[in-house]
Coordinates of C-alpha atoms in Angstrom, one line a residue:
M1 CA 86.4 96.7 92.9
N2 CA 88.2 99.8 91.6
R3 CA 89.3 102.7 93.7
S4 CA 86.2 104.9 93.0
Q5 CA 83.9 102.1 94.1
L6 CA 86.0 101.4 97.1
M7 CA 85.9 105.1 98.2
W8 CA 82.1 105.1 97.6
L9 CA 81.8 102.0 99.8
L10 CA 83.9 103.6 102.6
S11 CA 81.8 106.8 102.4
S12 CA 78.6 104.7 102.6
L13 CA 79.9 102.8 105.7
L14 CA 80.7 106.2 107.4
L15 CA 77.2 107.4 106.7
L16 CA 75.7 104.2 108.1
G17 CA 77.6 104.8 111.2
S18 CA 76.3 108.3 111.7
R19 CA 73.1 109.3 113.5
S20 CA 71.3 110.5 110.3
T21 CA 68.0 109.0 109.7
Q22 CA 67.9 110.0 106.1
P23 CA 67.7 107.1 103.6
L24 CA 71.1 106.3 102.0
T25 CA 71.0 107.0 98.2
P26 CA 74.6 106.3 97.0
A27 CA 75.7 108.1 93.9
M28 CA 77.4 106.2 91.1
P29 CA 81.2 106.2 91.3
V30 CA 82.8 109.2 89.5
L31 CA 84.6 108.2 86.3
Q32 CA 88.1 109.6 86.0
L33 CA 91.4 109.0 84.2
L34 CA 94.1 107.5 86.3
T35 CA 96.7 109.5 84.2
D36 CA 96.7 112.1 81.5
P37 CA 97.7 110.7 78.1
F38 CA 101.4 110.5 77.3
L39 CA 103.4 109.9 74.1
Q40 CA 105.3 106.8 73.1
L41 CA 107.2 105.4 70.2
P42 CA 106.9 108.0 67.5
T43 CA 107.6 107.0 63.9
S44 CA 108.0 109.1 60.7
N45 CA 104.2 109.4 60.4
S46 CA 102.6 108.4 63.7
V47 CA 102.9 108.4 67.5
R48 CA 101.3 106.3 70.2
V49 CA 99.1 107.8 72.8
V50 CA 98.8 105.9 76.1
W51 CA 96.7 106.4 79.2
F52 CA 95.4 104.4 82.2
T53 CA 92.1 104.0 83.9
E54 CA 90.7 101.9 86.8
F55 CA 87.7 100.9 84.8
E56 CA 87.9 98.6 81.7
G57 CA 85.4 100.7 79.8
T58 CA 83.5 100.0 76.6
Q59 CA 85.4 102.3 74.2
H60 CA 88.5 104.4 74.4
L61 CA 89.4 107.0 71.7
V62 CA 91.9 109.6 70.7
Q63 CA 90.4 112.6 69.0
Y64 CA 92.9 114.7 67.1
G65 CA 93.2 117.5 64.6
D66 CA 92.6 121.3 64.8
Q67 CA 88.9 120.7 65.5
L68 CA 89.4 117.3 67.0
H69 CA 87.3 115.9 64.1
H70 CA 89.4 112.8 63.6
Q71 CA 89.5 109.9 65.9
V72 CA 91.2 106.5 66.3
R73 CA 90.2 103.7 68.7
A74 CA 92.6 102.5 71.3
T75 CA 93.4 98.9 72.3
T76 CA 93.0 98.0 76.0
Q77 CA 94.9 95.6 78.2
M78 CA 94.9 95.1 82.0
L79 CA 98.3 95.3 83.7
S80 CA 99.2 91.8 85.0
K81 CA 101.5 92.4 87.9
V82 CA 100.7 95.7 89.7
R83 CA 99.6 95.3 93.3
E84 CA 99.3 97.1 96.5
D85 CA 100.4 96.0 100.0
Q86 CA 100.4 97.2 103.6
R87 CA 103.2 99.7 102.8
S88 CA 101.4 101.3 99.9
Q89 CA 100.6 105.0 100.3
V90 CA 97.2 105.1 98.6
G91 CA 93.7 106.1 99.5
G92 CA 92.8 107.1 103.0
P93 CA 94.7 106.5 106.3
K94 CA 96.8 103.3 106.3
I95 CA 95.1 100.3 107.7
N96 CA 96.5 99.0 111.0
S97 CA 96.7 95.3 111.3
Q98 CA 98.8 92.5 112.8
G99 CA 101.7 91.8 110.5
D100 CA 101.8 92.4 106.8
P101 CA 98.8 91.0 104.9
P102 CA 99.7 89.7 101.4
P103 CA 99.8 92.0 98.4
V104 CA 96.5 92.6 96.6
K105 CA 96.2 92.8 92.8
R106 CA 95.0 96.1 91.6
Q107 CA 93.0 96.3 88.4
I108 CA 94.4 99.0 86.1
W109 CA 93.8 99.2 82.4
R110 CA 96.2 100.5 79.8
H111 CA 94.9 102.1 76.6
E112 CA 97.0 102.8 73.5
A113 CA 96.2 104.2 70.1
V114 CA 98.4 104.7 67.1
V115 CA 97.6 108.3 65.9
P116 CA 98.6 109.5 62.4
A117 CA 100.8 112.6 62.7
P118 CA 103.2 114.7 60.6
P119 CA 106.7 115.5 61.7
D120 CA 107.7 118.9 63.1
I121 CA 104.1 120.1 63.4
R122 CA 102.1 120.1 66.6
V123 CA 98.6 118.5 66.3
P124 CA 96.0 119.0 69.1
Y125 CA 94.6 115.8 70.7
R126 CA 92.6 114.6 73.6
V127 CA 91.5 111.2 74.9
V128 CA 88.0 109.9 75.7
S129 CA 87.2 106.9 77.8
Q130 CA 83.7 105.5 77.7
A131 CA 82.0 103.3 80.3
A132 CA 78.5 102.1 80.7
T133 CA 77.9 104.8 83.3
G134 CA 79.3 107.7 81.4
Q135 CA 82.5 109.0 79.8
V136 CA 85.6 111.1 80.9
V137 CA 87.5 113.4 78.6
S138 CA 91.1 114.6 79.0
D139 CA 92.4 118.1 78.5
R140 CA 93.8 119.0 75.1
F141 CA 97.5 118.4 74.4
T142 CA 99.6 118.3 71.3
L143 CA 101.5 115.5 69.5
S144 CA 103.8 115.1 66.5
A145 CA 105.7 112.3 64.7
L146 CA 109.4 111.8 64.8
P147 CA 111.2 115.1 64.1
T148 CA 113.2 115.4 60.9
P149 CA 117.0 115.9 60.9
G150 CA 117.9 119.5 61.3
S151 CA 114.7 120.5 63.3
P152 CA 115.7 122.0 66.6
Q153 CA 114.9 119.9 69.6
K154 CA 115.1 120.3 73.4
I155 CA 115.7 117.0 75.3
L156 CA 115.3 116.7 79.0
L157 CA 118.0 114.4 80.5
T158 CA 116.9 113.0 83.8
S159 CA 116.9 109.9 86.0
D160 CA 116.3 108.5 89.5
H161 CA 113.0 110.1 90.3
Q162 CA 111.9 107.4 92.8
L163 CA 109.3 109.6 94.4
K164 CA 112.0 111.6 96.0
P165 CA 111.0 114.9 97.7
M166 CA 112.6 117.3 95.2
T167 CA 111.3 115.6 92.1
P168 CA 108.1 117.7 91.7
A169 CA 110.1 120.9 92.2
N170 CA 112.7 119.8 89.7
L171 CA 110.2 119.1 86.9
Q172 CA 108.2 122.2 87.6
K173 CA 111.3 124.2 87.2
V174 CA 112.1 122.5 83.9
V175 CA 108.9 123.8 82.4
E176 CA 109.2 127.2 84.0
T177 CA 112.8 127.6 82.7
V178 CA 112.8 126.1 79.2
G179 CA 109.1 125.6 78.3
Q180 CA 107.9 122.5 76.6
V181 CA 110.6 120.0 75.8
D182 CA 110.5 117.7 72.8
A183 CA 111.5 114.4 74.4
V184 CA 112.6 112.9 77.7
F185 CA 115.6 110.6 78.0
F186 CA 115.3 108.9 81.3
A187 CA 118.3 106.9 82.6
G188 CA 116.5 104.5 84.9
D189 CA 115.1 104.2 88.4
L190 CA 111.6 105.7 87.6
V191 CA 110.0 104.5 90.9
N192 CA 111.1 102.4 94.0
I193 CA 109.0 99.2 93.8
P194 CA 108.0 98.6 90.2
D195 CA 105.0 96.4 91.0
R196 CA 103.5 98.8 93.5
A197 CA 100.8 100.5 91.4
S198 CA 100.4 103.6 93.6
E199 CA 104.1 104.6 93.0
W200 CA 103.3 105.0 89.4
F201 CA 99.9 106.6 89.6
D202 CA 98.5 108.0 92.9
D203 CA 100.8 107.7 95.9
R204 CA 98.9 109.8 98.5
R205 CA 102.0 111.8 99.3
G206 CA 101.5 113.5 96.0
N207 CA 104.7 112.7 94.0
A208 CA 104.0 109.5 92.1
F209 CA 105.8 109.0 88.8
F210 CA 103.1 110.0 86.2
P211 CA 101.7 112.9 88.2
T212 CA 105.1 114.6 88.5
L213 CA 105.8 114.3 84.8
Q214 CA 102.3 115.5 83.9
G215 CA 102.0 118.6 86.2
R216 CA 99.5 116.7 88.4
A217 CA 101.7 116.3 91.5
H218 CA 100.7 117.8 94.8
F219 CA 103.8 117.9 97.0
K220 CA 105.0 120.4 99.6
L221 CA 108.5 121.3 100.4
G222 CA 108.3 123.5 103.4
S223 CA 105.3 125.8 102.7
T224 CA 105.7 125.6 98.9
L225 CA 103.4 123.4 96.9
Y226 CA 105.0 121.9 93.7
R227 CA 103.0 120.4 90.9
G228 CA 105.7 118.9 88.7
G229 CA 105.7 119.6 85.0
A230 CA 103.2 118.9 82.2
I231 CA 105.9 117.3 80.0
I232 CA 105.1 113.8 78.7
Q233 CA 101.6 114.7 77.5
S234 CA 103.3 116.3 74.5
A235 CA 106.9 114.9 74.5
P236 CA 107.7 111.2 74.1
L237 CA 109.4 109.4 77.0
F238 CA 112.4 107.1 76.3
P239 CA 113.5 105.2 79.4
A240 CA 116.3 102.8 80.3
I241 CA 116.0 100.1 82.8
G242 CA 117.5 100.8 86.2
N243 CA 117.7 98.5 89.2
H244 CA 114.4 99.9 90.5
E245 CA 112.6 98.6 87.4
V246 CA 113.5 95.0 88.2
M247 CA 111.3 92.9 90.6
G248 CA 112.8 89.9 92.3
R249 CA 111.2 86.5 93.0
F250 CA 107.4 86.5 92.8
S251 CA 105.5 85.7 95.9
K252 CA 101.8 85.8 96.8
T253 CA 102.6 86.5 100.5
L254 CA 105.7 88.5 100.9
S255 CA 105.5 92.3 100.9
L256 CA 106.3 94.0 97.6
A257 CA 109.5 95.5 99.1
D258 CA 110.7 92.1 100.1
Q259 CA 110.0 90.7 96.7
F260 CA 111.8 93.6 95.1
N261 CA 114.9 92.9 97.1
D262 CA 114.8 89.1 96.5
A263 CA 116.2 88.8 93.0
V264 CA 118.6 85.9 92.3
P265 CA 120.7 85.3 89.2
R266 CA 118.9 83.6 86.3
A267 CA 121.5 80.8 86.3
V268 CA 120.7 80.0 89.9
A269 CA 116.9 79.7 89.1
E270 CA 117.7 77.5 86.1
K271 CA 119.8 75.2 88.2
R272 CA 117.0 74.9 90.8
Y273 CA 114.4 74.3 88.1
H274 CA 116.3 71.3 86.8
Q275 CA 117.0 70.0 90.2
N276 CA 113.6 70.4 91.8
V277 CA 110.9 70.7 89.2
G278 CA 109.5 67.5 87.8
G279 CA 107.6 64.4 89.0
S280 CA 105.5 65.6 91.9
S281 CA 107.7 68.6 92.7
P282 CA 106.1 72.1 92.9
G283 CA 106.1 73.7 89.5
Q284 CA 105.1 70.7 87.5
G285 CA 103.3 71.8 84.4
V286 CA 104.6 75.4 84.6
P287 CA 106.5 76.4 81.4
P288 CA 110.2 76.4 82.3
Q289 CA 110.8 80.0 81.3
A290 CA 107.9 81.2 83.4
W291 CA 109.0 79.2 86.4
I292 CA 112.6 80.5 86.1
Q293 CA 111.5 84.1 85.8
D294 CA 109.2 83.8 88.8
H295 CA 112.1 82.4 90.8
S296 CA 114.7 85.0 89.6
F297 CA 113.6 88.4 88.5
N298 CA 111.5 90.2 85.9
V299 CA 110.8 93.6 84.3
D300 CA 107.2 92.7 83.4
T301 CA 105.5 95.9 84.7
Y302 CA 108.1 98.1 83.0
R303 CA 107.5 96.4 79.7
E304 CA 103.7 96.6 80.1
L305 CA 103.7 100.3 81.0
F306 CA 105.8 101.5 78.1
S307 CA 105.9 101.0 74.3
L308 CA 109.5 100.9 73.1
P309 CA 111.3 99.5 70.0
T310 CA 111.3 95.7 70.0
E311 CA 113.9 94.9 67.3
S312 CA 116.7 93.9 69.6
P313 CA 117.2 90.4 71.1
G314 CA 116.1 91.9 74.4
Q315 CA 113.1 93.6 72.8
E316 CA 112.1 96.6 75.0
R317 CA 114.9 96.0 77.4
Y318 CA 117.5 97.6 75.1
Y319 CA 116.8 99.5 71.9
A320 CA 118.0 102.1 69.4
L321 CA 116.2 104.8 67.5
T322 CA 116.7 108.1 65.6
F323 CA 115.1 111.2 67.0
G324 CA 115.8 114.2 64.8
D325 CA 119.6 114.7 64.8
I326 CA 120.1 112.2 67.6
R327 CA 120.8 108.5 67.4
L328 CA 119.9 107.1 70.8
I329 CA 121.0 103.7 72.0
S330 CA 119.4 102.7 75.3
L331 CA 121.1 99.7 77.1
Y332 CA 120.1 97.4 80.0
I333 CA 123.1 97.9 82.2
T334 CA 122.3 97.5 85.9
H335 CA 122.6 95.1 88.8
I336 CA 120.8 94.5 92.0
W337 CA 121.8 97.0 94.6
R338 CA 123.2 95.5 97.8
P339 CA 124.4 97.4 100.9
P340 CA 128.2 97.7 101.4
G341 CA 128.2 96.9 105.1
L342 CA 130.1 94.0 106.6
G343 CA 127.9 93.3 109.6
P344 CA 127.0 89.7 110.4
Q345 CA 123.4 90.3 109.4
T346 CA 124.1 92.2 106.1
K347 CA 122.9 90.5 102.9
G348 CA 125.3 92.7 101.0
R349 CA 127.7 93.4 98.2
Y350 CA 130.5 91.5 99.8
R351 CA 129.0 88.9 102.1
E352 CA 125.9 86.8 102.9
R353 CA 124.4 87.3 106.3
E354 CA 125.2 84.6 108.9
S355 CA 121.6 83.6 109.6
D356 CA 121.3 82.6 105.9
L357 CA 124.5 80.5 105.5
A358 CA 122.7 77.2 106.0
H359 CA 119.9 78.2 103.6
P360 CA 121.3 78.8 100.1
N361 CA 117.8 79.6 98.9
R362 CA 118.0 82.8 100.9
W363 CA 121.4 84.0 99.6
G364 CA 121.5 87.3 97.7
H365 CA 124.5 86.4 95.5
G366 CA 126.1 89.8 95.8
Q367 CA 125.5 92.6 93.3
H368 CA 124.7 90.3 90.4
I369 CA 124.2 91.7 86.9
F370 CA 120.7 91.4 85.4
E371 CA 121.6 91.5 81.7
A372 CA 125.0 90.7 80.4
I373 CA 127.0 93.2 78.4
A374 CA 130.2 91.1 78.4
P375 CA 131.8 90.1 75.1
G376 CA 129.8 87.5 73.3
S377 CA 126.5 88.3 75.1
P378 CA 123.4 89.0 73.0
Q379 CA 123.3 92.6 74.1
S380 CA 127.0 93.1 73.3
E381 CA 126.7 91.5 69.9
W382 CA 123.6 93.6 69.1
L383 CA 125.4 96.8 70.3
Q384 CA 128.3 96.2 68.0
Q385 CA 125.9 95.9 65.1
Q386 CA 124.2 99.2 66.1
L387 CA 127.5 101.0 66.3
Q388 CA 128.0 100.2 62.6
H389 CA 124.4 100.9 61.6
P390 CA 124.1 103.6 58.9
A391 CA 121.7 105.6 61.1
F392 CA 124.3 105.7 63.8
R393 CA 127.1 106.6 61.5
R394 CA 125.3 109.5 59.9
A395 CA 123.7 110.9 63.1
K396 CA 124.8 114.4 64.1
Y397 CA 124.8 113.4 67.8
R398 CA 125.4 109.9 69.1
V399 CA 124.0 109.3 72.6
V400 CA 124.3 106.0 74.6
M401 CA 122.1 105.9 77.7
F402 CA 122.1 103.3 80.6
H403 CA 121.7 103.3 84.3
H404 CA 125.0 102.2 85.9
P405 CA 127.8 104.8 86.2
P406 CA 131.0 104.1 84.2
H407 CA 132.5 107.2 85.8
T408 CA 131.3 108.8 89.1
L409 CA 132.2 110.3 92.4
G410 CA 129.3 108.5 94.0
D411 CA 129.1 105.4 96.1
N412 CA 127.7 103.1 93.4
G413 CA 130.7 103.2 91.2
V414 CA 132.3 100.5 93.5
P415 CA 132.9 97.6 93.2
P416 CA 133.8 97.0 89.5
Y417 CA 130.9 96.2 87.2
T418 CA 131.2 92.4 86.9
D419 CA 129.4 89.4 88.3
P420 CA 130.6 88.6 91.9
V421 CA 133.0 85.8 92.4
P422 CA 132.0 83.8 95.6
T423 CA 134.4 82.4 98.1
V424 CA 132.6 79.8 100.3
K425 CA 134.3 78.6 103.4
R426 CA 133.2 75.3 105.0
D427 CA 133.9 73.3 108.1
P428 CA 135.3 69.8 107.6
D429 CA 131.7 68.4 107.9
G430 CA 130.6 70.7 105.0
T431 CA 128.8 73.3 107.1
V432 CA 129.1 76.7 105.4
K433 CA 130.9 79.1 107.6
S434 CA 131.0 82.2 105.4
V435 CA 130.2 83.4 101.9
R436 CA 132.2 86.4 100.6
Y437 CA 132.2 88.1 97.2
Q438 CA 134.8 89.8 95.2
Y439 CA 134.7 91.7 91.9
P440 CA 137.9 91.4 89.9
P441 CA 138.8 94.8 88.4
E442 CA 140.3 93.2 85.3
A443 CA 136.8 91.7 84.5
D444 CA 135.0 95.1 84.7
N445 CA 132.6 94.8 81.8
L446 CA 132.2 98.6 81.3
Q447 CA 135.9 99.7 81.5
H448 CA 137.4 96.8 79.5
H449 CA 134.7 96.1 77.0
L450 CA 131.9 98.6 76.7
L451 CA 133.7 102.0 76.8
P452 CA 136.4 101.1 74.3
L453 CA 133.6 100.1 71.9
L454 CA 131.8 103.4 72.4
E455 CA 135.0 105.4 72.1
E456 CA 136.1 103.7 68.9
A457 CA 132.6 104.2 67.4
G458 CA 132.6 108.0 68.1
V459 CA 129.9 108.2 70.7
D460 CA 129.4 111.8 71.8
L461 CA 127.7 111.4 75.1
V462 CA 127.3 108.6 77.6
F463 CA 124.4 109.5 79.8
Y464 CA 123.6 107.6 83.1
G465 CA 122.3 107.8 86.7
H466 CA 122.2 105.7 89.8
T467 CA 124.3 107.7 92.3
H468 CA 121.9 110.6 92.9
L469 CA 124.3 113.4 92.1
W470 CA 125.5 115.7 89.3
N471 CA 128.9 115.2 87.9
R472 CA 130.5 114.9 84.5
F473 CA 133.7 113.7 82.9
I474 CA 135.4 113.7 79.5
S475 CA 137.8 111.0 78.2
P476 CA 141.2 111.8 76.7
K477 CA 139.7 111.2 73.3
G478 CA 136.8 113.6 73.9
M479 CA 133.8 111.3 74.8
H480 CA 131.5 113.0 77.3
F481 CA 130.1 111.4 80.4
L482 CA 127.1 113.0 82.3
E483 CA 125.2 111.9 85.3
T484 CA 122.5 114.4 86.2
S485 CA 120.5 112.3 88.8
N486 CA 120.5 114.8 91.7
V487 CA 116.7 115.1 91.1
G488 CA 115.6 114.0 94.6
N489 CA 117.9 113.0 97.4
T490 CA 121.6 112.3 97.4
Y491 CA 123.8 109.7 98.9
G492 CA 126.9 111.9 98.8
A493 CA 130.1 112.3 96.7
Y494 CA 133.5 110.8 97.7
T495 CA 136.5 113.0 97.0
A496 CA 139.9 113.5 98.5
T497 CA 138.9 117.0 99.7
N498 CA 135.5 116.5 101.3
G499 CA 136.6 113.8 103.8
Q500 CA 134.0 111.2 102.7
R501 CA 135.2 107.7 101.9
R502 CA 133.3 104.7 100.4
Q503 CA 132.9 101.7 102.6
I504 CA 135.5 99.2 101.3
P505 CA 136.2 95.8 102.9
P506 CA 139.7 95.7 104.4
E507 CA 140.9 93.0 102.0
F508 CA 140.0 95.2 99.1
E509 CA 141.7 98.4 100.2
G510 CA 143.8 99.6 97.4
H511 CA 141.9 97.5 94.9
Y512 CA 138.6 99.4 95.0
A513 CA 138.7 103.2 95.1
A514 CA 137.6 104.8 98.4
V515 CA 137.5 108.3 96.9
G516 CA 137.3 109.8 93.5
D517 CA 136.3 108.2 90.2
P518 CA 137.1 104.5 90.6
N519 CA 138.0 104.4 86.9
G520 CA 140.6 107.1 86.8
L521 CA 139.0 110.2 85.2
A522 CA 139.1 113.6 86.9
P523 CA 135.7 115.3 87.2
V524 CA 135.1 118.4 85.1
V525 CA 134.5 121.6 87.1
P526 CA 131.3 123.3 85.9
T527 CA 132.0 126.0 83.4
L528 CA 129.6 128.8 84.3
R529 CA 128.9 128.9 88.1
P530 CA 130.7 126.1 89.8
P531 CA 129.4 125.2 93.3
V532 CA 131.6 125.9 96.3
D533 CA 131.9 124.2 99.6
A534 CA 131.7 125.7 103.1
H535 CA 135.3 126.8 102.8
G536 CA 134.9 128.5 99.5
Q537 CA 136.6 125.7 97.5
V538 CA 135.2 125.0 94.0
Q539 CA 133.5 121.6 93.7
P540 CA 133.1 119.5 90.5
Y541 CA 129.8 118.0 91.7
I542 CA 126.4 118.7 93.2
A543 CA 125.3 116.3 95.9
S544 CA 122.5 117.9 97.9
N545 CA 119.2 117.3 99.6
D546 CA 118.2 120.9 99.0
I547 CA 119.6 121.8 95.5
T548 CA 118.0 119.9 92.6
V549 CA 119.5 119.7 89.1
F550 CA 118.3 119.1 85.6
S551 CA 120.0 119.1 82.2
I552 CA 118.8 120.0 78.7
L553 CA 120.3 118.9 75.4
E554 CA 119.6 121.4 72.6
T555 CA 120.2 119.9 69.2
Q556 CA 120.4 123.2 67.3
T557 CA 123.7 124.0 68.9
G558 CA 124.7 120.7 70.5
A559 CA 124.7 122.4 73.9
I560 CA 124.0 120.5 77.1
S561 CA 123.1 123.0 79.8
S562 CA 122.7 122.0 83.5
Y563 CA 120.6 124.1 85.9
Q564 CA 120.3 124.2 89.6
F565 CA 117.5 125.3 91.9
D566 CA 117.7 125.8 95.7
T567 CA 114.5 124.5 97.2
R568 CA 115.2 126.2 100.5
L569 CA 114.7 129.5 98.6
P570 CA 111.5 129.0 96.6
D571 CA 111.5 132.5 95.2
S572 CA 115.1 132.2 94.0
P573 CA 116.0 132.0 90.3
V574 CA 117.0 128.8 88.5
I575 CA 120.7 129.1 87.8
K576 CA 122.5 127.7 84.7
F577 CA 125.8 126.5 86.2
D578 CA 127.4 124.3 83.5
E579 CA 127.4 124.1 79.7
F580 CA 129.3 122.0 77.2
Y581 CA 128.9 121.1 73.5
L582 CA 128.6 117.8 71.6
G583 CA 129.6 117.3 68.0
R584 CA 132.9 116.0 66.8
H585 CA 131.7 114.9 63.4

């Protein structure tokens, strides 16, 4: 039963419970698109148009051209993992029940058509979805193929939307300030729980992922209603995987949030497979890779939602492409987020909770990395090839995007980016007394391997997110680092002047940085209108629950401009507070 049918049924039940004696003549469910169309994977002569419905339909088309006289048929596939649970914010009032019922699969269909298109010319289009009971037609938008080198482009740099309260305001101000952008580079954390369908499509709070990027949001801050921005209907979206795109171990009974937080390293699942699966053990007959994925983590919903290049060993997980004057390399650099606390019941970065010690199957394994970037890993070997690729070498601007911050004032820059090394203490009888994790700084995969590769190759910009603030850095050799993830809420910045300190275990004091950039760079003070604190001191960051930030890369000049908007003052102007330029070639 789809949502339209469900809402009709609920309405019918309400009518039956009324005192009306009129016969009940239910109307057919109203057909509607679940999203507007959006653009994916442009080539030199085409672009893909994608949209979603809650009905399978009989035919789905893209009509295009000045008079919409041309059409191409879409392929349709149902999403395999999206579900709703007791904590979903969808439909009418939440159902009250004893405990959490198991998640329920939600039937959502994805439609995709490859549309012929010229570069640098905007072509009108719309989509039509046909069902046995009628059809639904979208508004008109425009599309184009990959831009040619030299054509001026405006690129939105964003990350960490996660249904945060300021996101609709942020995207609305993007459109009001710079107009239609030409592409979106999104450095991860698109939603909170990737298998919860409503977070992508129709969360009842009005700020789900697609509505905010399509100008269909309906979210109030104070007394001001924000609709987001109609952006991706006419601009291709290029995302990177953040920790919130990764689901943990699959379960038919646990809540989606519990599954999300229950990832374990792939090597742990492989070991358990070889130990426990076989003979009459559960899992017999299941393909090994499917069993291991179900018992570790997956990015299935992310991969099903988006069409991205598939030439790398990781397929859509990491990729490279040329967009006009930009060579973009998107990497899969993220780990599971664990809390930094040291309390006895913390399943955290630095310890296992005491109640789990006798149950290794419940261990969280610290902040383990999802996809290796260490020397010799498939992603690293592929990256080194890409850094020598002719398309990279001749690009005017070379941009590398991923989620985890290599330089930051935020909390998530600590501990070092490496797999945790466990220390297990046992009693003489073998009983586990504690499990603690450390992260050797000398093994930091970003500082000692990735960044030297990027610097040597002449990368102009390293763009990332994860810590929910705005700050930027520049290396001694001139490579720029930008985090512009203060789109929604913030978790603070840690500097020597603001009195905030990261939570560091006592045994690691002096080894992990409590303040400042853990990797030794001084933050750059904004060049135009730097923010000031309550004492009038200039600050090199924006970490706010009231001020939202977005950044735009303009290829005609190489300028990256950052803008701020104070949501407490809805009639106030958007302020450009920082600007710097790419282009050393």
